[in-house]
Coordinates of C-alpha atoms and ligand atoms in Angstrom, one line a residue:
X1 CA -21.3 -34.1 -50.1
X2 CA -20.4 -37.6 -50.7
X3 CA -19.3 -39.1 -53.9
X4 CA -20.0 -42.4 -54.8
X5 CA -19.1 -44.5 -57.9
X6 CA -21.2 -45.7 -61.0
X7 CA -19.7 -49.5 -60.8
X8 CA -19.4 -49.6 -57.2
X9 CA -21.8 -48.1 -54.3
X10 CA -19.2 -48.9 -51.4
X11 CA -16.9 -46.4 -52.9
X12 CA -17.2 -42.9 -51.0
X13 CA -15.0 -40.0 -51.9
X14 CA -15.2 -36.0 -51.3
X15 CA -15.9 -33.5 -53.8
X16 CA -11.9 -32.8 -54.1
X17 CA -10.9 -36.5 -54.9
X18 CA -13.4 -37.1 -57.2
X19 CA -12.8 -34.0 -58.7
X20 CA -8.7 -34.4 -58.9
X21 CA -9.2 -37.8 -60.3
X22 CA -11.6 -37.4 -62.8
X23 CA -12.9 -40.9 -62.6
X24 CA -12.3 -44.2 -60.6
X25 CA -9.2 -45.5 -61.9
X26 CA -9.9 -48.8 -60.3
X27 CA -13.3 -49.6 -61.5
X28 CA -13.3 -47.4 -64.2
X29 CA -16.6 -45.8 -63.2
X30 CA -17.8 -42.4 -62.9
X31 CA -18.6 -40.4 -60.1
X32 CA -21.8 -39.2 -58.6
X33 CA -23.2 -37.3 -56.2
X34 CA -24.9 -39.1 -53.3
X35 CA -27.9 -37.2 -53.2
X36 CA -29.6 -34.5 -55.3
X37 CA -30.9 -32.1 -52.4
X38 CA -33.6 -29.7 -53.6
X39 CA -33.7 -26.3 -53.7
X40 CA -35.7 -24.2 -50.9
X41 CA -39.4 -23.4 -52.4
X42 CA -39.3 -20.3 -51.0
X43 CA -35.8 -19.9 -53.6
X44 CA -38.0 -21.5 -56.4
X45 CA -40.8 -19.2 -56.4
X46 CA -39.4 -16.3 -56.3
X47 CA -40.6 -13.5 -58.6
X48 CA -39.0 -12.2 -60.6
X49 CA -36.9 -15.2 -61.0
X50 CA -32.9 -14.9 -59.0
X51 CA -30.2 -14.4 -61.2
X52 CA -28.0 -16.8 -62.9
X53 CA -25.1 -16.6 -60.3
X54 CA -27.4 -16.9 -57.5
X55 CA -28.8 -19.9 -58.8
X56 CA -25.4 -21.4 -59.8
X57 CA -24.4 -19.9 -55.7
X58 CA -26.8 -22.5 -54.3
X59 CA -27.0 -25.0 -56.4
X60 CA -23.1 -25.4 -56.1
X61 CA -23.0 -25.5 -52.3
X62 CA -24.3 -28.5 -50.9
X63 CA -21.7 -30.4 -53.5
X64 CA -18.5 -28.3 -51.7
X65 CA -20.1 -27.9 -48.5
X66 CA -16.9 -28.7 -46.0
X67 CA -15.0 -28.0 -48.7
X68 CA -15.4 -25.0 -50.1
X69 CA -16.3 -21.7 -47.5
X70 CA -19.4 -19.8 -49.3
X71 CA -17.3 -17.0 -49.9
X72 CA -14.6 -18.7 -51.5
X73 CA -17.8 -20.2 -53.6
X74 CA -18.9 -16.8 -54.5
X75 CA -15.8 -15.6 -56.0
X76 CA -15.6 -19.1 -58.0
X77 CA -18.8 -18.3 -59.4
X78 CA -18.5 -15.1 -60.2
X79 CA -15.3 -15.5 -61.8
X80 CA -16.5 -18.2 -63.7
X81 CA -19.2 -16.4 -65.2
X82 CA -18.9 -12.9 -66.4
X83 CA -21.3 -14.3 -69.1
X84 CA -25.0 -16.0 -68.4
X85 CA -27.4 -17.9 -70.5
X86 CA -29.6 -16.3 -72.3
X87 CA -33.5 -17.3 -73.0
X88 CA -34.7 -16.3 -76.9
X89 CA -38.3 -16.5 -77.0
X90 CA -38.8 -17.2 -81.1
X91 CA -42.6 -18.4 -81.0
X92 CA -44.8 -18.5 -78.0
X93 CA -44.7 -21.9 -77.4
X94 CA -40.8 -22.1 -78.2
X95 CA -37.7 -20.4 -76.1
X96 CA -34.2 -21.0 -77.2
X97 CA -31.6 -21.0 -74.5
X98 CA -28.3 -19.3 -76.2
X99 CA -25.6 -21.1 -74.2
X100 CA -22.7 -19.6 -76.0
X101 CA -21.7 -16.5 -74.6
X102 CA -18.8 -17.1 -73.2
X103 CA -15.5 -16.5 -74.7
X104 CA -15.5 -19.9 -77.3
X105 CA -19.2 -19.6 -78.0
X106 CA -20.1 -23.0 -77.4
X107 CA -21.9 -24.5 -73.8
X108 CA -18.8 -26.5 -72.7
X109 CA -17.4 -23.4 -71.3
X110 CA -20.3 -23.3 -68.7
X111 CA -18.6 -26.6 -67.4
X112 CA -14.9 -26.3 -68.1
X113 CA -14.7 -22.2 -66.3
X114 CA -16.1 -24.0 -63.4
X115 CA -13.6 -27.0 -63.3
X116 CA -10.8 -25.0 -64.1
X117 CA -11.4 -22.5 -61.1
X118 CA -12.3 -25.6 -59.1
X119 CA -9.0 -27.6 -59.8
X120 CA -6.8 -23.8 -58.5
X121 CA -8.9 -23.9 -55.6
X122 CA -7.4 -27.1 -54.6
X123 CA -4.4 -27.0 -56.1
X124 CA -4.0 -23.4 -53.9
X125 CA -1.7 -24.1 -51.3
X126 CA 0.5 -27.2 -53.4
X127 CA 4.3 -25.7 -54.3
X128 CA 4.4 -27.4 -58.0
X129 CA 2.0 -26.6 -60.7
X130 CA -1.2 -29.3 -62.1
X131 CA -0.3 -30.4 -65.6
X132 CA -3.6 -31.1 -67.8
X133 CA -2.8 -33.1 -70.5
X134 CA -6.1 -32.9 -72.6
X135 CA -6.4 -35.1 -76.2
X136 CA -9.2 -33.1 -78.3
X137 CA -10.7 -33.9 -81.5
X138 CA -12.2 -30.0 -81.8
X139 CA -14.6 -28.2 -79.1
X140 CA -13.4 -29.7 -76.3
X141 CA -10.0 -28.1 -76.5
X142 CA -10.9 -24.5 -76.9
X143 CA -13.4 -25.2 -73.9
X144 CA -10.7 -26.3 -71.6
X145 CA -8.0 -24.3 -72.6
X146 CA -9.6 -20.8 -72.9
X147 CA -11.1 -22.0 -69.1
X148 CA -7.3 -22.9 -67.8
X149 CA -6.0 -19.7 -69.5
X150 CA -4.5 -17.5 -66.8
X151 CA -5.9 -19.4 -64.2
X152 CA -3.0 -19.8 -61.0
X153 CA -1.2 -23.1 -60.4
X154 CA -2.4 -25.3 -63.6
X155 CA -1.0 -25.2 -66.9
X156 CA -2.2 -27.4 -70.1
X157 CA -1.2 -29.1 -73.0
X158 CA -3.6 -29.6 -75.4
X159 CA -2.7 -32.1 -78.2
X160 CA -5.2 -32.5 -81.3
X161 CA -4.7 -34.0 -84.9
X162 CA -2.8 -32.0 -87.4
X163 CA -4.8 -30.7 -91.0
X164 CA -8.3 -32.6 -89.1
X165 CA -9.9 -29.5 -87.6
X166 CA -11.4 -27.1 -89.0
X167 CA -9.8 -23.7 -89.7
X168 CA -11.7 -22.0 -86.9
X169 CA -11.5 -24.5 -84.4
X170 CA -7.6 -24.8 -85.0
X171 CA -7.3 -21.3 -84.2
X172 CA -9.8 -21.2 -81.0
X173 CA -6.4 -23.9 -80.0
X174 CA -3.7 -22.7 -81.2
X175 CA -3.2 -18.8 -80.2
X176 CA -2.8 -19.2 -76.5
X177 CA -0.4 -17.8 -74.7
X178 CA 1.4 -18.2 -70.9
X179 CA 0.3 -21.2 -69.0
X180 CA -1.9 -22.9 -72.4
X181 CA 0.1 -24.7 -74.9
X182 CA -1.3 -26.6 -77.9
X183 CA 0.5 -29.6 -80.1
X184 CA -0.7 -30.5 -83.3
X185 CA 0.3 -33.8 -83.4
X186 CA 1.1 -35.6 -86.9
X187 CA -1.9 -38.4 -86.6
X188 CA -5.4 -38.5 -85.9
X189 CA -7.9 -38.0 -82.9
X190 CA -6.9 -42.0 -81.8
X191 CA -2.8 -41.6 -81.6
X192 CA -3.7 -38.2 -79.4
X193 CA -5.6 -39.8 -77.1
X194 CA -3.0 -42.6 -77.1
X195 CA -0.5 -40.5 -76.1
X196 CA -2.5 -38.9 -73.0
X197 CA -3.4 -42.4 -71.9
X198 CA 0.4 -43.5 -72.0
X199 CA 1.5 -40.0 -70.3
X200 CA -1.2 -41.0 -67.3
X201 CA 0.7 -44.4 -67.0
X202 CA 4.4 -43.5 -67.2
X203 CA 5.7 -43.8 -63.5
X204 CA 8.7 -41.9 -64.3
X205 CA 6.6 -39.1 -65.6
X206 CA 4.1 -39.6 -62.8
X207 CA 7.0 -39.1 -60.5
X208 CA 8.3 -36.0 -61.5
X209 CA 4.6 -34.1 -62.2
X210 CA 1.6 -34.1 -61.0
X211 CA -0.6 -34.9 -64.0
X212 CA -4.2 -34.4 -64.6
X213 CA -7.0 -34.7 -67.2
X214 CA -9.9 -32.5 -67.9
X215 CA -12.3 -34.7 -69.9
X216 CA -16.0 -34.2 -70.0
X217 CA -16.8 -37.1 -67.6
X218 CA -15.7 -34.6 -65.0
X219 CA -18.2 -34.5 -62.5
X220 CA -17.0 -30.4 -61.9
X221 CA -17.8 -30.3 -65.8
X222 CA -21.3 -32.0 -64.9
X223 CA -22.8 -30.1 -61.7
X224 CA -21.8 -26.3 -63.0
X225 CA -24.1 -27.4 -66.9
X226 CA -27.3 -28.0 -64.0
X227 CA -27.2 -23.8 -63.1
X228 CA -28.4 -23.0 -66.6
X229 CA -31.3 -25.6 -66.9
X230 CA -32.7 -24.6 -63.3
X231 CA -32.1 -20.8 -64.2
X232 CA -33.7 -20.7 -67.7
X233 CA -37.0 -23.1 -66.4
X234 CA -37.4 -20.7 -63.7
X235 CA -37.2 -17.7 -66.3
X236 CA -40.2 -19.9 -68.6
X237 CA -42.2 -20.2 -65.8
X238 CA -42.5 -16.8 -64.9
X239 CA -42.5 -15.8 -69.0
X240 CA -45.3 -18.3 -69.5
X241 CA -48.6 -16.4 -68.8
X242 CA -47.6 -13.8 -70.6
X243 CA -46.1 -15.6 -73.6
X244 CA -48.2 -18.2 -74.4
X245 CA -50.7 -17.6 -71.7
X246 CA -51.1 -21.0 -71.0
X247 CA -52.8 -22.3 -67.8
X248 CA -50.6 -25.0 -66.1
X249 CA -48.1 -25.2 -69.0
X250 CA -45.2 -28.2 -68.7
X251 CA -42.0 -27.2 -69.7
X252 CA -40.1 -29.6 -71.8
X253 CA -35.8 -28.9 -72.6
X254 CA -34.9 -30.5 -76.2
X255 CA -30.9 -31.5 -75.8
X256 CA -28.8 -32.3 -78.9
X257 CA -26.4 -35.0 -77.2
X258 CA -23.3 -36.2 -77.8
X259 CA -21.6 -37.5 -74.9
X260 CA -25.4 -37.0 -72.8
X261 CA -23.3 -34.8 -70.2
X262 CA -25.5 -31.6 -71.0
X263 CA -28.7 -33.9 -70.9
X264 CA -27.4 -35.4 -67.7
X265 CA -26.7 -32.3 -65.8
X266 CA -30.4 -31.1 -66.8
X267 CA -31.6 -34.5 -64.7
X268 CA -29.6 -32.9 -61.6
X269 CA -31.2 -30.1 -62.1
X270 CA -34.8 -31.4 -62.2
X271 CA -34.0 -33.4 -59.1
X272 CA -33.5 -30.2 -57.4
X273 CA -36.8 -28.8 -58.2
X274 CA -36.4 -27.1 -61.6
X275 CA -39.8 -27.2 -62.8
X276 CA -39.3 -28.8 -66.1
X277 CA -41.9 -32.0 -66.9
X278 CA -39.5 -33.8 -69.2
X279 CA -36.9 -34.0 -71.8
X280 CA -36.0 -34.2 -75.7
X281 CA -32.9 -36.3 -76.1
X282 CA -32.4 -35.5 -79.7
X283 CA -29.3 -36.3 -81.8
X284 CA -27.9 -37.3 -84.9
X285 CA -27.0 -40.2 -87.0
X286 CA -24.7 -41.1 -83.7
X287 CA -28.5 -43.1 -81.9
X288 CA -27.0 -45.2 -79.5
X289 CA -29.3 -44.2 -76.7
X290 CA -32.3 -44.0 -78.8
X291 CA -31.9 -47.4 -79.8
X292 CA -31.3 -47.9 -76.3
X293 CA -34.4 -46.3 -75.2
X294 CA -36.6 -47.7 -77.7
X295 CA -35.0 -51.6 -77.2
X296 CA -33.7 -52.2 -73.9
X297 CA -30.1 -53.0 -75.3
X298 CA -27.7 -51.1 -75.1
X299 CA -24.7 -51.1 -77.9
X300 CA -21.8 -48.7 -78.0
X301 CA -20.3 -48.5 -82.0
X302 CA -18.2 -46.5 -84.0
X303 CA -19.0 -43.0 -84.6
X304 CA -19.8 -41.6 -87.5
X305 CA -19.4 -38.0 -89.1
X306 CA -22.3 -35.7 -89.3
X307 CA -22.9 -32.0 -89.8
X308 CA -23.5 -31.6 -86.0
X309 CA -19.8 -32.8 -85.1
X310 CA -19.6 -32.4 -82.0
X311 CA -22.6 -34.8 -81.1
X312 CA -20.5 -37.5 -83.1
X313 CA -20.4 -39.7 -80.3
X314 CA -21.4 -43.9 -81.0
X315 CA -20.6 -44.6 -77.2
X316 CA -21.1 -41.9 -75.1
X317 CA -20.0 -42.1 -71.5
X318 CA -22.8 -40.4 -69.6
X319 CA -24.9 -42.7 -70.3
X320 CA -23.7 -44.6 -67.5
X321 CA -24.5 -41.8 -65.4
X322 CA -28.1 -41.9 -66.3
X323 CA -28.3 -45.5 -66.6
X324 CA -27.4 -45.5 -62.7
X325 CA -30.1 -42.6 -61.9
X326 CA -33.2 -44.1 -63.9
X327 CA -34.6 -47.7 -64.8
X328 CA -35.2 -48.0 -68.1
X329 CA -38.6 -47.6 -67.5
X330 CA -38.3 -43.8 -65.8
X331 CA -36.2 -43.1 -68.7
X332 CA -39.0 -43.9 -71.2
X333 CA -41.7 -42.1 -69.2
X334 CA -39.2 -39.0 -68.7
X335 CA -37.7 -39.1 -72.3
X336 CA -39.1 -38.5 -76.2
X337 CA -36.3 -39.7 -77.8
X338 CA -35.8 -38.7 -81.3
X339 CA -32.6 -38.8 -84.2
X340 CA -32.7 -37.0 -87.3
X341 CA -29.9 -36.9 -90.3
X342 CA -27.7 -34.7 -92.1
X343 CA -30.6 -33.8 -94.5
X344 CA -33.3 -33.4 -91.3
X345 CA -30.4 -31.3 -89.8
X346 CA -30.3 -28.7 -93.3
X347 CA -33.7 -28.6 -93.6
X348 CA -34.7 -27.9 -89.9
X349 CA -31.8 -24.7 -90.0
X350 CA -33.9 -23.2 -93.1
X351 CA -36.9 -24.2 -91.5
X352 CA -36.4 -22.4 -88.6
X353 CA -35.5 -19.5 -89.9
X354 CA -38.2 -19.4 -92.0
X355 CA -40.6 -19.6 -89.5
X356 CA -39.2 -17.6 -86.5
X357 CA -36.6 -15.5 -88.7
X358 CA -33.7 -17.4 -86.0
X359 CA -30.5 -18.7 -87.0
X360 CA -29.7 -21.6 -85.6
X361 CA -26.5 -23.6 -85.7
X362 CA -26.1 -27.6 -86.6
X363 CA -26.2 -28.9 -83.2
X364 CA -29.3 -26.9 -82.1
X365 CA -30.9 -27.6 -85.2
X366 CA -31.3 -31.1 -84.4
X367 CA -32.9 -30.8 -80.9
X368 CA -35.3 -27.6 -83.1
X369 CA -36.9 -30.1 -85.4
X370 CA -36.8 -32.5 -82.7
X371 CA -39.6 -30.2 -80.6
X372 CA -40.8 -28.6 -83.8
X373 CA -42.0 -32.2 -85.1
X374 CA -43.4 -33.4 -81.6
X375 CA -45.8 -30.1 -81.7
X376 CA -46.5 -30.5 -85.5
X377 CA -48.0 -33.5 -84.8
X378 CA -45.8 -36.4 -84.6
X379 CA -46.8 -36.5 -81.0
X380 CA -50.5 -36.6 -81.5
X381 CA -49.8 -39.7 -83.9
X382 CA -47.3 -41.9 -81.9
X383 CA -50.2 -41.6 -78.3
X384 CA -53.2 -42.6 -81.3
X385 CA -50.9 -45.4 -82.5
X386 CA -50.3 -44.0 -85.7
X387 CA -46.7 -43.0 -86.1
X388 CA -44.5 -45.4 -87.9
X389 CA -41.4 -46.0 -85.6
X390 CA -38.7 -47.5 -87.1
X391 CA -35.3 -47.3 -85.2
X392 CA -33.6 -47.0 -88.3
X393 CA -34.7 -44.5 -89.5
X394 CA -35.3 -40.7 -88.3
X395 CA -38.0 -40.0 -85.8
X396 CA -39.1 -40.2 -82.6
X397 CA -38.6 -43.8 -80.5
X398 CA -42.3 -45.8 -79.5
X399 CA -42.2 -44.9 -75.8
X400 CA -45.0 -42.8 -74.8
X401 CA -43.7 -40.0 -72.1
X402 CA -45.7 -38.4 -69.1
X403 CA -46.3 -35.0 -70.8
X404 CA -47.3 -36.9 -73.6
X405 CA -51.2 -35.4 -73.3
X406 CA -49.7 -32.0 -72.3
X407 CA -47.8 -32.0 -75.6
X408 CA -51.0 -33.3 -77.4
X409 CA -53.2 -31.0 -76.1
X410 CA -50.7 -27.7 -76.4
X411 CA -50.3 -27.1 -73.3
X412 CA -46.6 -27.8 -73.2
X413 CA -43.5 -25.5 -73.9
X414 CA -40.2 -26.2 -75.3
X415 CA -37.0 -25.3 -74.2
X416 CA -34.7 -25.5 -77.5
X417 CA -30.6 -25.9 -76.0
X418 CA -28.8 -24.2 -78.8
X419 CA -25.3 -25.2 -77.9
X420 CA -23.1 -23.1 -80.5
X421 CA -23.2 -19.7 -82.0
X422 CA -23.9 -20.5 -85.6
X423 CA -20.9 -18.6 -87.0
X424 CA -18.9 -21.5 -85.5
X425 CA -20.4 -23.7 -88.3
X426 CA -20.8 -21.1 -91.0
X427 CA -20.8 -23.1 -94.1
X428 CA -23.2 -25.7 -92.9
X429 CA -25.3 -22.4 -92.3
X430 CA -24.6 -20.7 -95.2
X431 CA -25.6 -24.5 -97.4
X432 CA -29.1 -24.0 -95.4
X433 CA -30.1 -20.6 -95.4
X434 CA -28.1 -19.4 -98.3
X435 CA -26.4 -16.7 -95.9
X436 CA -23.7 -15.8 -93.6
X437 CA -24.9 -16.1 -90.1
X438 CA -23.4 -12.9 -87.9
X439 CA -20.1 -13.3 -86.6
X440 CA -19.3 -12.4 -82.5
X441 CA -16.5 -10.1 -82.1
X442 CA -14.2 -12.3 -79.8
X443 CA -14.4 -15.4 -82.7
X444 CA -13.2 -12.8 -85.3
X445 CA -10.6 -11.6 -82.8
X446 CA -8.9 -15.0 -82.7
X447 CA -9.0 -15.1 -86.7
X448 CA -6.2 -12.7 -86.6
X449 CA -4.1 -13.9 -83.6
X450 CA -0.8 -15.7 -84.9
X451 CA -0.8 -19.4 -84.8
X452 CA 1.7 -20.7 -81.6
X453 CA 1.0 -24.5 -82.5
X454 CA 4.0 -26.7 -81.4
X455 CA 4.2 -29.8 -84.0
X456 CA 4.6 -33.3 -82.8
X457 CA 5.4 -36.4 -83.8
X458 CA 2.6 -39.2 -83.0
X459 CA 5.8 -41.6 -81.5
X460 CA 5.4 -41.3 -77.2
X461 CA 8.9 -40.8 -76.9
X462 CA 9.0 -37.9 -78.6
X463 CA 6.2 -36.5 -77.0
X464 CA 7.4 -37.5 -73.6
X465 CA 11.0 -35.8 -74.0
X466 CA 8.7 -32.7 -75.2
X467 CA 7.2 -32.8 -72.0
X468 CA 10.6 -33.6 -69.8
X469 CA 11.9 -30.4 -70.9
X470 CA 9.0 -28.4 -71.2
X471 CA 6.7 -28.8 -68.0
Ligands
PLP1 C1 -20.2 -31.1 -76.9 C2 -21.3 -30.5 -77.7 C3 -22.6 -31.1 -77.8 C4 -22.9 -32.4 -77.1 O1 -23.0 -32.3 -75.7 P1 -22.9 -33.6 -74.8 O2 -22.8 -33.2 -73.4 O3 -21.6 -34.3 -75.3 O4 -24.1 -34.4 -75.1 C5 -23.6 -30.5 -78.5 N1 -23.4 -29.3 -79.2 C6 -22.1 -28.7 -79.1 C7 -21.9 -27.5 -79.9 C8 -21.1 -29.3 -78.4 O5 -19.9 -28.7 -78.4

């Protein structure tokens, strides 16, 4: 596969620089795949449905192909994932897709396992190790690191802000061991990133390792987050006649976005012939690209802090990505676009578990009430010209998607992404629904592992003498 480059067609890369890199230094844009090549039909049909590695076997190859040797691909994958997604029928009209069973119960390790085993692969026959140098302001970190962890030829530093994580997240960092290190670094979020940036341009540094980052724009973060959208609508398609028993049903995925990588990976996959009719791009107070999608204009801001923290992104850098797949125009006929606040957020977690008896966490809350207000009848309104649309405040945006009549007229299902376990945000849970939600054995386990944080100063020389002696 070739890789091009968001600002500029004429560049053309393979899989292994664009991975290595991360993104174009030189024009600063992202990479992307050339083409999106569908699956075989014959692959697509199938019933019951393949399995999750199958589906993540060859929907990986044509991006490695020359690169990586299928069996080499297979051990990746199966590696990688010793844990699937897992589809949650709650209602008959509603499936929630569980995408945090792997070991830090949240989706990102979907992507990071696969770029982690990627970045060995090529790294496999170098005589000095990768250094990641990754700046995290809470999920990210645990993502990468537990991916990295153990794996030959990379090692990471992880840097995050002292006493501004919570106490779970801190220790999901902290309790590495071997080849993951993590420094708690006396700032906030800004001075860690600052000194990542100023590691990546130190020449003497440069000279001496070979430095890398791991950040979400990834495009081995990206590709590897498509498996689980193809995998679960293929799983709905089959469950549909028996669930809802629907005749010619559209499947619609509702993704509470952040950074829009998930949401972006979910438009690979529907390129390569998932069968889903359309998307929710639900989030929270954080509605840059709904107020993109309902204006035309684009404006990044400043974030600001909501219950769903991890979707606390004001200028979220896939949307580059999309905006280089999609007019405007296909977005709004593709897209319902919706944003809800802290308060829609609290009452959507007890709603939900009033109605369906599920417990669902802050982040999949959002993208919930998202699809639960669509089928309630918001949807119905905004086709008869009824709904009041206001940008500014919560609700869906004025553009009219395709499956617009199939949501109208039932005949649609929704695919909920619920992108934590909800023991990750427990008092947020326990405000909503009054009780504990259950905790998974492996976030307990890490509860009682001892703290191996290095602390740091936020000054780069420090950090870069740390680094001389340490790496
Ligand atoms: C990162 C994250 C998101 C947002 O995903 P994006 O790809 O940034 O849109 C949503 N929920 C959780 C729990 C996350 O960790």
């Amino acid at each position: 596969m070739i890789y091009t480059d968001t600002r500029d067609s004429s560049v053309k890369v393979d899989f292994r620089t664009a991975v290595m890199n991360g993104m174009n230094a030189k024009t600063g844009g992202l990479y992307m795949p050339l083409s999106f090549p569908r699956l075989e039909q014959s692959f697509l049909d199938k019933i019951p449905e393949p399995s999750f590695r199958d589906v993540a076997f060859n929907m990986a190859r044509p991006y490695v192909e020359g690169e990586i040797p299928d069996s080499d691909l297979e051990a990746l994958i199966a590696d990688a994932y010793p844990f699937v997604s897992q589809v949650v029928p709650i209602d008959p009209v509603t499936y929630v897709l569980e995408l945090f069973h792997g070991p830090t119960c949240a989706f990102k390790d979907f992507g990071a396992r696969f770029m982690a085993r990627v970045m060995s692969y090529f790294n496999r026959n170098e005589k000095d190790n990768l250094h990641i140098l990754v700046a995290t302001s809470g999920d990210t970190g645990s993502a990468v690191g537990s991916a990295f962890s153990g794996v030959p030829g990379i090692d990471v530093t992880i840097l995050y802000p002292d006493g501004k994580i919570s106490p779970l997240q801190e220790k999901q960092l902290s309790t590495f061991t071997g080849n993951v290190r993590a420094l708690k670094v006396k700032g906030n979020f800004d001075d860690c990133q600052r000194l990542v940036k100023t590691a990546f341009t130190d020449t003497e540094l440069r000279s001496r390792f070979r430095l890398s980052s791991a950040n979400s724009i990834n495009i081995s973060r990206l590709l590897p987050q498509s498996f689980y959208y193809m995998y679960s609508s293929l799983v709905v398609r089959n469950r549909i006649p028996h669930d809802s028993k629907i005749d010619g049903g559209s499947i619609i995925v509702s993704v509470p976005s952040g950074n829009f990588g998930n949401l972006t990976s979910g438009l690979i996959a529907r390129e390569m012939g998932a069968p889903i009719d359309g998307f929710i791009a639900a989030t929270n107070k954080n509605h840059t690209v709904p107020d993109w999608i309902a204006t035309g204009e684009y404006k990044a801001r400043d974030s600001v802090a909501t219950l769903s923290n991890a979707m606390d992104v004001g200028a979220p850098s896939n949307w580059e990505r999309i905006n280089a797949m999609y007019t405007l125009e296909d977005v709004r006929k593709l897209f319902a676009s919706y944003w809800t606040d802290d308060e829609g957020t609290l009452k959507a977690i007890k709603e939900c578990n009033t109605n369906t008896g599920y417990i669902i966490d802050p982040h999949g809350a959002v993208a919930w009430k998202a699809w639960n207000d669509i089928r309630k009848g918001a949807m119905e309104s905004l086709v008869a010209g009824t709904l009041e649309c206001d940008k500014d405040k919560p609700g869906l945006t004025k553009n009219i998607p395709l499956w617009a009549e199939k949501a109208v007229q039932k005949k649609a299902v929704c695919v909920v992404l619920e992108t934590a376990a909800p023991a990750k945000f427990g008092q947020t849970v326990v405000n909503a629904i009054g009780r504990e939600p259950a905790m998974p054995e492996r976030l307990e386990k890490v509860l009682s592992l001892p703290d191996r944080a290095i602390p740091m100063e936020k000054d780069y020389e420090t950090f870069k003498s740390f680094l001389m002696e340490t790496l």
